[in-house]
C-alpha atoms as one frame of an Amber mdcrd trajectory, in Angstrom:
protein
  84.959  94.239  97.877  88.609  95.283  96.438  89.699  93.179  93.442  92.831
  93.663  91.274  94.658  96.444  91.960  97.699  97.228  89.160  99.509  95.091
  86.781 101.789  93.521  90.160 103.985  92.173  85.751 104.040  91.374  82.139
 107.023  88.495  81.878 107.010  86.772  78.743 109.604  83.532  76.919 111.978
  84.485  75.156 114.659  82.357  73.240 117.401  84.697  74.920 116.771  85.896
  78.167 120.360  87.781  78.470 120.069  88.287  74.827 116.407  90.060  75.173
 117.312  91.812  78.379 121.083  93.069  76.986 118.492  95.102  74.455 116.710
  96.385  75.912 118.316  97.309  78.262 120.520  99.520  75.509 117.863 100.547
  73.361 115.142 101.293  75.374 117.566 102.162  78.739 115.680  99.962  80.920
 118.000  99.053  83.997 117.957  95.667  84.244 119.325  92.597  85.726 118.764
  88.736  85.796 115.336  89.070  86.264 115.023  91.492  84.251 113.322  94.937
  85.189 111.023  97.008  87.375 109.267 100.564  87.686 108.229 102.380  90.684
 105.359 104.422  90.193 102.576 105.738  93.449  98.957 105.115  93.347  96.374
 107.450  93.792  97.499 107.556  97.794 100.825 108.609  97.095 101.097 105.019
  97.851 104.642 103.225  96.001 104.977  99.903  94.225 106.619  98.874  91.577
 106.020  96.742  88.382 108.153  93.714  87.036 109.247  93.109  83.307 110.629
  89.375  83.140 111.933  87.611  80.842 112.174  83.643  80.511 113.381  80.480
  78.650 111.295  79.696  76.360 111.418  75.704  77.630 109.603  77.675  81.168
 106.777  75.708  82.171 106.565  78.865  84.749 103.166  80.574  82.019 101.659
  76.538  82.246 100.274  74.306  79.066  99.723  75.124  75.900 102.827  77.467
  74.087 102.087  80.716  75.908 103.887  83.006  75.982 103.575  85.481  77.904
 101.585  86.388  80.684 100.256  89.526  83.423 101.150  89.813  86.427  97.896
  92.062  88.544  98.405  92.672  91.252  94.502  92.355  94.392  93.971  93.413
  97.052  92.733  90.852  99.770  93.981  87.132  97.424  92.685  83.642  99.544
  89.107  86.295  99.277  89.295  86.726  96.175  90.368  82.980  94.892  86.923
  82.026  97.426  85.101  84.516  94.698  86.397  83.492  91.972  85.987  79.703
  92.493  82.192  80.609  93.584  81.665  82.437  90.204  83.765  79.756  87.947
  86.835  80.364  86.935  88.994  77.654  87.003  91.937  77.850  88.954  95.259
  76.333  88.206  98.048  77.060  90.888  96.880  77.150  94.215  97.680  80.210
  96.162 101.474  79.968  97.563 102.964  82.051  99.760 106.729  83.716 100.208
 107.381  85.772 101.966 106.902  89.171  99.871 103.906  87.804  99.096 101.065
  85.168  97.628 100.540  84.257  94.386  98.150  82.523  92.368  97.095  81.323
  88.457  93.492  80.796  86.948  92.771  80.745  83.951  90.557  83.622  80.892
  87.966  82.875  79.428  90.757  82.238  76.787  91.944  80.246  78.543  94.903
  81.946  78.711  96.405  82.151  81.821  96.829  84.752  84.023  99.003  85.320
  87.699  97.419  86.586  91.013  99.819  88.500  93.477  98.709  90.033  96.857
 102.151  91.829  97.657 104.416  92.319 101.182 104.843  95.877  99.436 107.671
  95.878 102.251 109.218  92.458 101.990 109.312  93.572  97.777 110.871  96.892
  98.689 113.799  94.964 100.252 114.412  92.867  97.557 113.852  94.942  94.546
 116.708  97.276  97.655 118.665  94.626  97.171 118.154  93.197  93.927 119.850
  96.811  92.999 121.910  97.782  94.213 125.336  99.229  92.727 128.642  97.010
  94.060
């Protein structure tokens, strides 16, 4: 069974998300918007994909409790099957599967108690969402 197929995103908390996005834009050339940015790539089968980079405010509870300041989002092939296997393996699932127009998401804890996000993307819908965000006005 295929499990993780790539990194879907890197998310972190910052005191001032807008200021942080502006700094990364100015000094590292990130093409940021209100969500952050995304990096395009192609896998070995030459299928396009994206990795997101996003900032969250310090008060965000998206990473769960415990003061975690970053979270990695992993792309997966079949989220429902993977969650079933992970539960059988004793992995703690902290947020059950949620479905959106651009993919399915679930959150688990790793062996160190860090919250990880698992994402089965609907690549075509995600591509549309990214394209709409980055169109020049």
